[in-house]
XYZ file of C-alpha atoms in Angstrom:
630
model
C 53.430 -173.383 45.545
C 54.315 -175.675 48.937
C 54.258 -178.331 46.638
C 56.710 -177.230 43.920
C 58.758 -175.980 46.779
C 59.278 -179.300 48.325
C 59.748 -180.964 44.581
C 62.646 -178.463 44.528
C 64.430 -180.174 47.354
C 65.144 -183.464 46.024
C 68.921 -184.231 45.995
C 70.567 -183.936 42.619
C 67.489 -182.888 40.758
C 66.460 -179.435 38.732
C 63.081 -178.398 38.468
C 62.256 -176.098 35.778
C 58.944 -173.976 35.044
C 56.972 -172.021 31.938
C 54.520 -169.837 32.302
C 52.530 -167.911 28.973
C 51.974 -164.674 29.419
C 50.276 -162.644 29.271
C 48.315 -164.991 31.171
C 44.428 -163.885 30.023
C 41.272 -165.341 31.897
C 40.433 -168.643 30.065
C 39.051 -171.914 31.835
C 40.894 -174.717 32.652
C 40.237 -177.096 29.969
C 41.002 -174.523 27.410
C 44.181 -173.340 29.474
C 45.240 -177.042 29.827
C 45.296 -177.570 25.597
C 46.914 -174.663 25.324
C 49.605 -175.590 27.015
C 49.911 -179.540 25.752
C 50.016 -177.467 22.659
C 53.102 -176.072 23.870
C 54.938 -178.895 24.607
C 54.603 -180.993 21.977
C 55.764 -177.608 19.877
C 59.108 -177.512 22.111
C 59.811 -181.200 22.359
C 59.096 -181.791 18.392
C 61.242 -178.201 17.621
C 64.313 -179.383 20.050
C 63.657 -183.222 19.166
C 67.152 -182.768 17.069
C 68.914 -181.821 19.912
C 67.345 -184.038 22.392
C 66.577 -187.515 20.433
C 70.893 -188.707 20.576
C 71.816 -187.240 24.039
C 72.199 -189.545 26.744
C 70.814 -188.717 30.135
C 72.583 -189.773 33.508
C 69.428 -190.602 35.307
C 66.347 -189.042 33.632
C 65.674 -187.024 30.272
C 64.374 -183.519 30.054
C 60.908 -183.501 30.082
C 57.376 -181.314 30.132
C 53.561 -181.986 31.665
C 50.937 -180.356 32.237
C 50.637 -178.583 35.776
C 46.927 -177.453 36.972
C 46.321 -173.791 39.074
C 46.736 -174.589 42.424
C 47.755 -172.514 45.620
C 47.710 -169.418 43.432
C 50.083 -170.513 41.183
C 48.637 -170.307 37.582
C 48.999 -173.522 35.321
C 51.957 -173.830 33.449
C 54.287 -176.600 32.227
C 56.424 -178.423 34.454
C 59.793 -180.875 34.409
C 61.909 -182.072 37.152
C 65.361 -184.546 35.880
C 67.500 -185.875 37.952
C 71.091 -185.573 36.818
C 72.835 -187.483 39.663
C 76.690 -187.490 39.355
C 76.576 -185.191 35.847
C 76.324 -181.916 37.056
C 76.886 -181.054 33.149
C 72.651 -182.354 32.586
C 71.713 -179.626 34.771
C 73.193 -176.899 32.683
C 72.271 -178.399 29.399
C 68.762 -177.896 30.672
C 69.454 -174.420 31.795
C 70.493 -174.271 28.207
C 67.603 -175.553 26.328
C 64.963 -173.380 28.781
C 66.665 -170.514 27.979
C 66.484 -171.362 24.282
C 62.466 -172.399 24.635
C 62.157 -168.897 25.877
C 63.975 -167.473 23.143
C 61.862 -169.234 20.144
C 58.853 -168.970 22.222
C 58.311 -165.475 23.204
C 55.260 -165.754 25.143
C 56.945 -167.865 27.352
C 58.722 -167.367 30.835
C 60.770 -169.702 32.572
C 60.368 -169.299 36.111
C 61.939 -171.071 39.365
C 64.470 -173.014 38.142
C 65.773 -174.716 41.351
C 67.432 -177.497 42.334
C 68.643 -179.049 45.961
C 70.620 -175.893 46.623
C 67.873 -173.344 45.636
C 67.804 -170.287 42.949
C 71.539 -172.001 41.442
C 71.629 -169.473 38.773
C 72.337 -166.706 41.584
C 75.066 -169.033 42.905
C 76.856 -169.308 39.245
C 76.602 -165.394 39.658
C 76.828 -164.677 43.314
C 79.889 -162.710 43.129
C 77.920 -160.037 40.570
C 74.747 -159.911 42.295
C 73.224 -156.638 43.737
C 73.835 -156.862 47.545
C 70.284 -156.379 48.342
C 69.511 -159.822 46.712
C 69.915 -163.103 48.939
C 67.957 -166.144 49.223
C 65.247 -164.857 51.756
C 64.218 -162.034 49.120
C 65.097 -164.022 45.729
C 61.836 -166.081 45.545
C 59.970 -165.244 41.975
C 62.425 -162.890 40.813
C 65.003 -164.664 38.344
C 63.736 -166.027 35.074
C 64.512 -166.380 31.093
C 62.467 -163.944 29.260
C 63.344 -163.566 25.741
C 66.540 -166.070 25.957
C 67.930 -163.224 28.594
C 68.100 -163.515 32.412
C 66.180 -161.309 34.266
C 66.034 -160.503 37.898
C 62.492 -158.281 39.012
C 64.546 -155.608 41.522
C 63.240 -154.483 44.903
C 62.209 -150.929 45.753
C 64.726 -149.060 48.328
C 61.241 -147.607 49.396
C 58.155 -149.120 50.082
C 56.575 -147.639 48.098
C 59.270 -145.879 46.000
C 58.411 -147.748 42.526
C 54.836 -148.071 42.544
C 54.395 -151.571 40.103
C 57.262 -153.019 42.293
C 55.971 -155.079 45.288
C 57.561 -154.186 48.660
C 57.946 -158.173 49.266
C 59.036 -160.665 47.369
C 56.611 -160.687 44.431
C 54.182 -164.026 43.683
C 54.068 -165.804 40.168
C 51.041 -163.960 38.969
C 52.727 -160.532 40.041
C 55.941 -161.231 38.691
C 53.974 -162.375 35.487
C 52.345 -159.027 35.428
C 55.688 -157.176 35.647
C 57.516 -158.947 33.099
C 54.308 -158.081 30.627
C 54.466 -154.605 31.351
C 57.518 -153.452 31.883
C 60.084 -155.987 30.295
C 62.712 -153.023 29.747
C 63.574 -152.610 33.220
C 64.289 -155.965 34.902
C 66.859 -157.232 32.386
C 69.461 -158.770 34.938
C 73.229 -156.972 34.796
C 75.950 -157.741 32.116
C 78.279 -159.092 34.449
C 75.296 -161.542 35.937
C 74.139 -162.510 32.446
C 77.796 -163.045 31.603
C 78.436 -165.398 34.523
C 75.141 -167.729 33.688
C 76.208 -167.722 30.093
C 79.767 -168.440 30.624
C 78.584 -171.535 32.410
C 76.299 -172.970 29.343
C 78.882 -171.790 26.995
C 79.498 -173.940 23.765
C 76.029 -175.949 23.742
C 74.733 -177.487 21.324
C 78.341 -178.331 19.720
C 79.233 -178.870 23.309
C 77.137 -182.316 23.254
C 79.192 -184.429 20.994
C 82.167 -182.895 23.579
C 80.685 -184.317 26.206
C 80.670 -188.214 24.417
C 83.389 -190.989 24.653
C 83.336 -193.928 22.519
C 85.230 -196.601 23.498
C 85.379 -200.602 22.225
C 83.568 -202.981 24.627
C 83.581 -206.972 24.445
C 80.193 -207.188 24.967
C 77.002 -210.391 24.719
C 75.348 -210.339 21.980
C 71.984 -209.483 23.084
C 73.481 -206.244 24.880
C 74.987 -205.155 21.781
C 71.383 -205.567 19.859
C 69.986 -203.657 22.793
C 72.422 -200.700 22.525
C 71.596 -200.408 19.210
C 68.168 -199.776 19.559
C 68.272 -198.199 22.562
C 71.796 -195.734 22.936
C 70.612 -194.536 26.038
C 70.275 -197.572 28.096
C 74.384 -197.775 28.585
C 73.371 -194.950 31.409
C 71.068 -197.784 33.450
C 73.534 -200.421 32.971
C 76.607 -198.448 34.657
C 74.685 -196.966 37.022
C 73.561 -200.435 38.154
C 76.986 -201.915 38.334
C 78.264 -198.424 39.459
C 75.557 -198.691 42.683
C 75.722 -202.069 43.093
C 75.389 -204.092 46.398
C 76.357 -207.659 47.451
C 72.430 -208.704 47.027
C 72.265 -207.386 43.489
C 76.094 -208.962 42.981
C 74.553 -212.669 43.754
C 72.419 -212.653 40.244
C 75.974 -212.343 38.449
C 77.724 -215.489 40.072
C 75.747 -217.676 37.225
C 74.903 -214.973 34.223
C 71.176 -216.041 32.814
C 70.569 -213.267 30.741
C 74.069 -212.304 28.583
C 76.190 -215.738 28.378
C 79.761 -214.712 28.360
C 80.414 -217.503 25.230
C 78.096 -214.598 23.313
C 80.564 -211.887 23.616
C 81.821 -209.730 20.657
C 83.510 -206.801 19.637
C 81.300 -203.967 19.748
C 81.662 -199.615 19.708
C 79.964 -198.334 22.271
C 79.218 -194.431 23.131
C 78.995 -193.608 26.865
C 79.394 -189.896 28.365
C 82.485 -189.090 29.844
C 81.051 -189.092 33.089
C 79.585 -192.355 32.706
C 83.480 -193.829 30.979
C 84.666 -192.656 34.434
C 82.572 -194.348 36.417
C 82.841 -197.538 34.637
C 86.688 -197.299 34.273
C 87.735 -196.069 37.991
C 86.199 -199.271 39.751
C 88.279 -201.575 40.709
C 86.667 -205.425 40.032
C 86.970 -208.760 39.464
C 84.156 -211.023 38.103
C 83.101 -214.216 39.951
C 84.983 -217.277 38.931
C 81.405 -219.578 38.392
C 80.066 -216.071 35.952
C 82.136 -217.091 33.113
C 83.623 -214.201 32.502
C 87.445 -213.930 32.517
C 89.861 -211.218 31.658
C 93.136 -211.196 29.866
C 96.004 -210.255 31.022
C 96.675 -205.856 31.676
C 99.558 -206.697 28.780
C 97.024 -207.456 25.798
C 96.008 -204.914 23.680
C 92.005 -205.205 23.891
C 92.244 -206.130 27.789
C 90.438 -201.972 28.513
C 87.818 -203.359 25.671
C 87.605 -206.819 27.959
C 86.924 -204.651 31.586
C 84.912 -202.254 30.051
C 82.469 -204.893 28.756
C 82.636 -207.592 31.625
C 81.446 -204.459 34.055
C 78.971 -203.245 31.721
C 77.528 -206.805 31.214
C 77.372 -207.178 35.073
C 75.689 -203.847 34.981
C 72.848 -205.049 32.456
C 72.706 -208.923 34.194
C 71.522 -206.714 37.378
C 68.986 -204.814 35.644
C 66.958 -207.817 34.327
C 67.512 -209.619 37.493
C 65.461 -207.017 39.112
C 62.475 -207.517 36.786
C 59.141 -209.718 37.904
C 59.010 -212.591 35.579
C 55.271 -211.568 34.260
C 55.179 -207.807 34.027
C 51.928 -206.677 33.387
C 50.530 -205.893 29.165
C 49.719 -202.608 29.696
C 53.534 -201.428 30.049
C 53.874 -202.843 26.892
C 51.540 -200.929 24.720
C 52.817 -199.821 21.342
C 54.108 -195.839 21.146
C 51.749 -195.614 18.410
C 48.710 -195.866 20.436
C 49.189 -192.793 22.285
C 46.811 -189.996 20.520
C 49.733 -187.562 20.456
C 51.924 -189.606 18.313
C 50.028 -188.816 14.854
C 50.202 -184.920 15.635
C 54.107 -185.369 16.940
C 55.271 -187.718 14.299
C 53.518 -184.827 11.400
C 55.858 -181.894 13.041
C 58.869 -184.197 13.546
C 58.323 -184.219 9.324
C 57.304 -180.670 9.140
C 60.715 -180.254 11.100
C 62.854 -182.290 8.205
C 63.642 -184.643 11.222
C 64.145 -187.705 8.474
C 66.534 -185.593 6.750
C 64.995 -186.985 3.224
C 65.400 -189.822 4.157
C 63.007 -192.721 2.075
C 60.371 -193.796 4.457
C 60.907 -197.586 5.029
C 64.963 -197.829 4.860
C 67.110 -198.755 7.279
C 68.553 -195.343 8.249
C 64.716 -194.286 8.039
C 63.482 -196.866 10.950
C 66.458 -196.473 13.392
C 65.940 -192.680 13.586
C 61.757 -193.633 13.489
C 62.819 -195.791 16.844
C 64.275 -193.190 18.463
C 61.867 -190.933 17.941
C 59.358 -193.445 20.118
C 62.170 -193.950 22.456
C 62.153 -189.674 22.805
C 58.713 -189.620 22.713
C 57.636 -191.827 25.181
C 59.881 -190.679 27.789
C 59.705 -187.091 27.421
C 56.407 -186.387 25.940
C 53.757 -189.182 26.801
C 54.903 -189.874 30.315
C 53.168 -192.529 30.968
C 52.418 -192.853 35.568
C 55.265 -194.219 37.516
C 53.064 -197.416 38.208
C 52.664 -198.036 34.121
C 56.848 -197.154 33.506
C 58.529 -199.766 32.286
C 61.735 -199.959 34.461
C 65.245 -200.367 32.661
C 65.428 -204.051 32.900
C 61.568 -204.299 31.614
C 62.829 -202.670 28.705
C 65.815 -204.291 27.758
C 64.118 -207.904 28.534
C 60.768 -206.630 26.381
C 63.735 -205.591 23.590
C 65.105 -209.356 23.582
C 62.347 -210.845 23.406
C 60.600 -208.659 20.370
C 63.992 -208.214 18.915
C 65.623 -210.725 16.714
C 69.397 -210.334 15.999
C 72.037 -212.229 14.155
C 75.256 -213.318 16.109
C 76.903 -213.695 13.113
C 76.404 -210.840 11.419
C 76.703 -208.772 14.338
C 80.404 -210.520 14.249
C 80.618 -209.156 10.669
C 80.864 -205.822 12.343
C 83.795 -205.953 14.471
C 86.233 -205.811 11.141
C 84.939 -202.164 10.547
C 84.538 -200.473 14.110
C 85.091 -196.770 14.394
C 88.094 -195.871 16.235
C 88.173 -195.541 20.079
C 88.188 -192.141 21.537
C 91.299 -190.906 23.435
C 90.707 -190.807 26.847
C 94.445 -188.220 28.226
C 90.860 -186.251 29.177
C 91.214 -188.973 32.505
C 94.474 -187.982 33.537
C 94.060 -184.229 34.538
C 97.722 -182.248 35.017
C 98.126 -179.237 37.204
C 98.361 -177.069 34.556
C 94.944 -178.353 33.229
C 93.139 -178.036 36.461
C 94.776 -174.392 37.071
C 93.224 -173.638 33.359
C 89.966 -175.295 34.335
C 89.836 -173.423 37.839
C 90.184 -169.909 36.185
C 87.648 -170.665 33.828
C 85.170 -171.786 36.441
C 86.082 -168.775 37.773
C 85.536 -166.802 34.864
C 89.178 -165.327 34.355
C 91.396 -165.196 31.592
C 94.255 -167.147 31.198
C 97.157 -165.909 33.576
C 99.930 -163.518 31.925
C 103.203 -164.188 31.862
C 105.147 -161.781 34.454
C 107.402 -159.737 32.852
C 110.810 -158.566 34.433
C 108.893 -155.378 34.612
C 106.370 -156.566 37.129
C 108.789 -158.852 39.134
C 108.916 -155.837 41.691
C 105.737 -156.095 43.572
C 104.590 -153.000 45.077
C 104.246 -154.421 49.402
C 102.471 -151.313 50.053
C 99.398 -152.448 48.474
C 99.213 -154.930 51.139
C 99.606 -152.492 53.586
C 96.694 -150.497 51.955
C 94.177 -153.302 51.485
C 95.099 -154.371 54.701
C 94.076 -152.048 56.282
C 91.351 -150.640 54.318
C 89.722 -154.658 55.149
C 90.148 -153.433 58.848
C 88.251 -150.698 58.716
C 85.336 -152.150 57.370
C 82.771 -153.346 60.082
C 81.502 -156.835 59.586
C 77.707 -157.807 59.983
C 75.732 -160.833 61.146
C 76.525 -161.926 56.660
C 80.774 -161.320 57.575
C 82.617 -158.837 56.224
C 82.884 -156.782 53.125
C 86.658 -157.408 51.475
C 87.795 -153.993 50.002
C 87.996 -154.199 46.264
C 87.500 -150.526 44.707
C 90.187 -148.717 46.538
C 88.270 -145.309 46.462
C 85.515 -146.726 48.744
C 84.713 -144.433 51.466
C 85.919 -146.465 54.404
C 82.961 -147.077 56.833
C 83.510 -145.368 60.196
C 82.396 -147.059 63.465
C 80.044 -145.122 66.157
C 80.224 -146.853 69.551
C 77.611 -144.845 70.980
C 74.804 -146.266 68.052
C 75.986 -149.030 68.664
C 75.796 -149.623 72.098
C 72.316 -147.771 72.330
C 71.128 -150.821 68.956
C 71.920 -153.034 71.386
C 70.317 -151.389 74.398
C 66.981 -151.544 71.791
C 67.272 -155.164 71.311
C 68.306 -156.249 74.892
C 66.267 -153.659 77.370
C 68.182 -150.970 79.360
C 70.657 -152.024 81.983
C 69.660 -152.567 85.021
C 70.767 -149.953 87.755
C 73.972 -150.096 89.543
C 73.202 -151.332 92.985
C 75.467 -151.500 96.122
C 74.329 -154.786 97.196
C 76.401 -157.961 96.838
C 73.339 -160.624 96.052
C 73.243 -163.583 94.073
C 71.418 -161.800 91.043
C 75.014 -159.573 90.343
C 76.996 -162.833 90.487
C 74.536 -164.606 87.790
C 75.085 -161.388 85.516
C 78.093 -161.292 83.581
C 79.634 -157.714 82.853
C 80.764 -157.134 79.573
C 83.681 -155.527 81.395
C 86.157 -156.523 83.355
C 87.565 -155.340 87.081
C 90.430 -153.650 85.801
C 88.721 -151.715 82.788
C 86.177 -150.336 85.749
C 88.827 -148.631 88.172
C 89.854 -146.698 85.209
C 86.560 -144.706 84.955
C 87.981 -143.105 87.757
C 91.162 -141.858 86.847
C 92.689 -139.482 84.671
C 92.408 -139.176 81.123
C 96.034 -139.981 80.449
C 96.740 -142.482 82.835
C 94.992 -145.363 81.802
C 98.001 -145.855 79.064
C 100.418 -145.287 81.183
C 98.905 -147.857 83.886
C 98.904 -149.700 80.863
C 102.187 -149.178 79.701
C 103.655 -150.163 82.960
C 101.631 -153.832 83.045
C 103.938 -154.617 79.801
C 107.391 -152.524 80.722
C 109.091 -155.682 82.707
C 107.965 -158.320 79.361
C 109.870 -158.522 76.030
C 106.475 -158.397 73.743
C 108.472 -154.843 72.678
C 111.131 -156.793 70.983
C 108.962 -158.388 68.695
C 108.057 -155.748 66.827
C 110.251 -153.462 64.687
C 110.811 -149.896 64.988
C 111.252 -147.370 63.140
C 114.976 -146.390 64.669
C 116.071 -150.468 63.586
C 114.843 -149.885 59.855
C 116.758 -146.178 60.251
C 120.274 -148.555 61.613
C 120.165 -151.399 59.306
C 119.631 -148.416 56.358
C 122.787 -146.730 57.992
C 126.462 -147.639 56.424
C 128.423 -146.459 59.504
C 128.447 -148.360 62.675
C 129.959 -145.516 64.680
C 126.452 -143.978 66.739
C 124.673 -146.779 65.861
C 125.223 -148.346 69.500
C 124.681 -145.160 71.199
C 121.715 -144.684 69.562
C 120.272 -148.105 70.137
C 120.908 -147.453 73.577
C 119.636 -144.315 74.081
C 116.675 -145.958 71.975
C 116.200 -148.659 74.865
C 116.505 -146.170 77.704
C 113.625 -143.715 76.472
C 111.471 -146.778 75.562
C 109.185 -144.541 73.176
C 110.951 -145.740 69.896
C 107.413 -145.615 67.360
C 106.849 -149.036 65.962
C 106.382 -149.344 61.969
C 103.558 -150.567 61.605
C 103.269 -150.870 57.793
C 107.014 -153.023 58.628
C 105.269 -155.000 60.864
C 101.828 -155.740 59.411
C 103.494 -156.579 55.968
C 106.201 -158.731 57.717
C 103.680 -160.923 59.412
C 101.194 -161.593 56.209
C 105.209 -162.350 54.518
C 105.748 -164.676 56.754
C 102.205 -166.580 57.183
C 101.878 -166.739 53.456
C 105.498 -168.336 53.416
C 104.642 -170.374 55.958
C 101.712 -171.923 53.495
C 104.254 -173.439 51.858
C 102.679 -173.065 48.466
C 99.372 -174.252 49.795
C 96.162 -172.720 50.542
C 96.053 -170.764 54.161
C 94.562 -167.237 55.557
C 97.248 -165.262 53.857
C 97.109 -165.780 50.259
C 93.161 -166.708 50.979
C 92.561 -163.259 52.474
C 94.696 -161.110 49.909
C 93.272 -162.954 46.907
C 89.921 -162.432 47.710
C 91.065 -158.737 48.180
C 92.679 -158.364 44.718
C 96.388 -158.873 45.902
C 98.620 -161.008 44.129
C 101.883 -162.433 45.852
C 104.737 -163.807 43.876
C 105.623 -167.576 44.813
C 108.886 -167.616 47.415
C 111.378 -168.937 45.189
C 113.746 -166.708 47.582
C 116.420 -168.944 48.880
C 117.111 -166.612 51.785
C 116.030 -168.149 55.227
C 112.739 -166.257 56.152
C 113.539 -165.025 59.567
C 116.831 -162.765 58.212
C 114.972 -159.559 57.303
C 115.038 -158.025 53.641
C 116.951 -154.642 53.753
C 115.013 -153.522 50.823
């Protein structure tokens, strides 16, 4: 378990688990082709799906994990998705859909740098007894559903619950027997499905194809191998001044070879390419047109992709060894995988031995060999290995690659780059799983202030823990009351009783710090009553009373006459026990913070959002410091 825990932790990776239950005794050699079994069932079933899409960094994938550290064996992936967050939710996808076609199958622990990320999609649904120090073994996909094994309020209260949080072959257990009962919330299900919401359609979304002026031999590679346009920008995208030495004099992909090609990149992979700034080396060759002509995007886009590939094979050792380059077919799994890719109507009828028939027979290796016969990380061919090893076993025709460029597809539109406000509001509230807002109505121009008032104070009488404090949503809560006395004696628990009052004046009552101060002291001794007054008469000779309103102003500026009104102001001054309006005052202040914002994001609207409040935007042209007298 220590060790999958510390796989868990590499940055911008998601590991992912399955587990068969129920898990019956059965050695290990048995248990281990049981589960290769498995995997070459769920990569030939989703080989469809997973054969065209192109991976940021690394591909899903599936091996073989032994029993160790009292985790059972199972079968194990970990992909890194670097800069396209979108690969770690397509995977969320597709293990949630393995557990749906295979129902003897739980997916367990699926973590990445952050931990448990499924509770953060859903963190504002969860129970509130769930957090990370308690969520360990408890969230899986069982039956294409989320489900989260709950925690007795007892020990002891549920007896097949665990009092702690549960280990692998428990949680295994509970899921066999009593599947009914740990099916996570609506609401939580909702949130993890909102967020892998339109796959597999959403795939062919998530594609740009753009033209690219590209050498020859990169255009021959592409076409074999789709997926290497992800190595190639990531290597100019990373690039360094060392690697940017190999592209003063191209060896590789002569600029003089350059045609027109169609080229499909993810979106995220189009941005990275197109938001870098860069010029090409004068002795390289390559030159652009001027921003005026009409192909000069096709002319970047290929002269930065080119640089990207010229940096892969520069990173390649001349003489790589023969045993990276042994044929797919070799492997013993290929006969049994390439039978259930044609049990699956993978060839779509086609006739074995055409054209259409190879390409989709190459990427089937391709698929294969990275996601199903993994070969060690000493035998992987790296990028440039592969791309060099295509050239050279490849043969390709310039010229009738040039017969292409009179009938390319048509470029994709890429407006997707240039995001509006109003798009990034609409994306925002969908991230957020809201609606689209509704237009306000002359009816609901009139906001109700009190509600402020309300929540306000509601959020006040909460009392905050060492996790913050709980924002009032349902307004019939019970408000929590505070009892000092608890308190005080919790603390007393934690720190040891206070040491007794002495008369001395040594060192040791210097070094302690009261909690309270000289002044709050001398009024143990007095009267009930007079520590307000003593009070009172501190702040009598200040003006902090005239920045509040009263009651007896809102009562005068409501007034049409002006004939008592000084009178009573005065009489008002000379008593000095005018009640304050609170509400008037608290709802005045948040007014004027959340004006202050100026539109932007502060404590104001922060605080009453996250409370349920909604202010309108001040489009009042009034200056904000003449009050409202309504």
């Amino acid at each position: 378990m220590e060790e999958n825990m510390k796989l868990a932790t590499v940055e911008d990776a998601v590991v992912y688990r399955l587990f068969l239950i129920p898990d019956e005794p059965r050695d290990a050699e048995e248990h281990k082709e049981i589960l290769q079994k498995y995997i070459e069932r769920i990569m030939t079933q989703f080989a469809p799906m997973l054969v065209h899409y192109i991976w940021q960094n690394q591909p899903f994938n599936l091996k073989y994990k032994p029993e160790k550290g009292g985790v059972p064996a199972h079968m194990f992936g970990m992909t890194k998705f670097g800069d396209n967050i979108e690969d770690e939710w397509f995977i969320v996808y597709i293990v949630k859909q393995i557990t749906k076609e295979f129902p003897e199958l739980v997916a367990s622990r699926i973590e990445d740098n952050d931990g448990e990320f499924l509770l953060i999609e859903a963190a504002d649904y969860l129970p509130k007894w769930l957090d990370p120090d308690n969520s360990a073994n408890r969230v899986f996909f069982y039956h294409g559903e989320l489900c989260i094994i709950p925690a007795p309020r007892k020990p002891g209260a549920v007896s097949w619950l665990p009092t702690t949080p549960p280990t692998i072959p428990q949680a295994l257990n509970i899921i066999s027997t009593h599947p009914e009962k740990i099916l996570a919330s609506e609401s939580v299900r909702a949130a993890v499905n909102r967020r892998i919401r339109g796959y597999p359609e959403k795939i062919q979304a998530s594609l740009h194809r753009a033209h690219c002026f590209l050498p020859a031999g990169i255009v021959a590679v592409l076409k074999q191998r789709p997926r290497l346009v992800a190595a190639g920008v990531q290597a100019f995208y990373l690039r360094d001044p060392i690697d940017l030495r190999a592209c003063r004099i191209f060896k590789t992909f002569l600029p003089e070879t350059r045609i027109m090609t169609s080229v499909t990149f993810t979106k995220c992979l189009y941005a990275q390419l197109m938001q870098q700034r860069f010029m090409p080396d004068r002795r390289s060759g390559y030159k652009l047109p001027p921003p005026s002509h009409p192909q000069y995007r096709a002319h970047e886009l290929g002269m930065k992709l080119a640089h990207g590939f010229e940096i892969l094979c520069s990173k390649c050792s001349p003489h790589f060894t023969d045993s990276k380059k042994s044929p797919v077919t070799s492997s013993p799994l290929w006969a049994g995988f390439l039978d259930s890719l044609k049990k699956n109507d993978y060839f779509k009828g086609l006739i074995e031995g055409s054209a259409q028939y190879q390409e989709r027979l190459e990427m089937a290796k391709n698929y294969f060999q990275l996601s199903v016969n993994r070969p060690e990380s000493s035998l992987a061919m790296s990028p440039g290995e592969e791309i060099l090893t295509l050239l050279q076993t490849l043969p390709f025709d310039i010229e009738e690659l040039k017969k292409e460029e009179a009938n390319l597809p048509p470029e994709d539109d890429d407006q997707w780059l240039d995001l509006s406000p109003d798009q990034l509001d609409q994306l925002l509230q969908e991230a957020a799983g809201k609606k689209d807002p509704e237009p306000i109505s002359k009816e609901k121009e009139h906001y109700d202030l009190t509600q402020v008032s309300k929540s306000m104070k509601a959020f006040i009488s909460k009392v905050s823990t060492h996790k913050g404090a709980e924002l009032p949503r349902d307004p019939s809560e019970t408000p929590i009351t505070f009892d000092a006395d608890s308190f005080l004696n919790y603390f007393d628990k934690i720190l040891g009783p206070r040491p007794p009052e002495s008369d001395s004046d040594d060192q040791d009552e210097e070094d302690f710090e009261s909690l309270e101060s000289d002044d709050d002291l001398d009024f143990e001794t007095q009267e009930p009553g007079e520590e307000a007054s003593v009070k009172g008469r501190e702040l009598a000779h200040t003006s902090i009373g005239k920045s509040f309103a009263t009651q007896k102003q809102m009562e005068s500026l409501a007034q049409t006459t002006n004939s008592n009104s000084d009178e009573e102001d005065a009489a008002a001054g000379d008593s000095g026990m005018t009640p304050v309006d609170v509400d008037l005052n608290l709802v005045s202040n948040i007014l004027e913070s959340y004006s202050s914002q100026a539109g932007l994001a502060g404590p104001a609207s922060n605080l009453l959002h996250s409370m349920g409040v909604q202010l309108p935007d001040n489009t009042d042209p009034r200056p904000t410091s003449k009050p409202a007298k309504d």
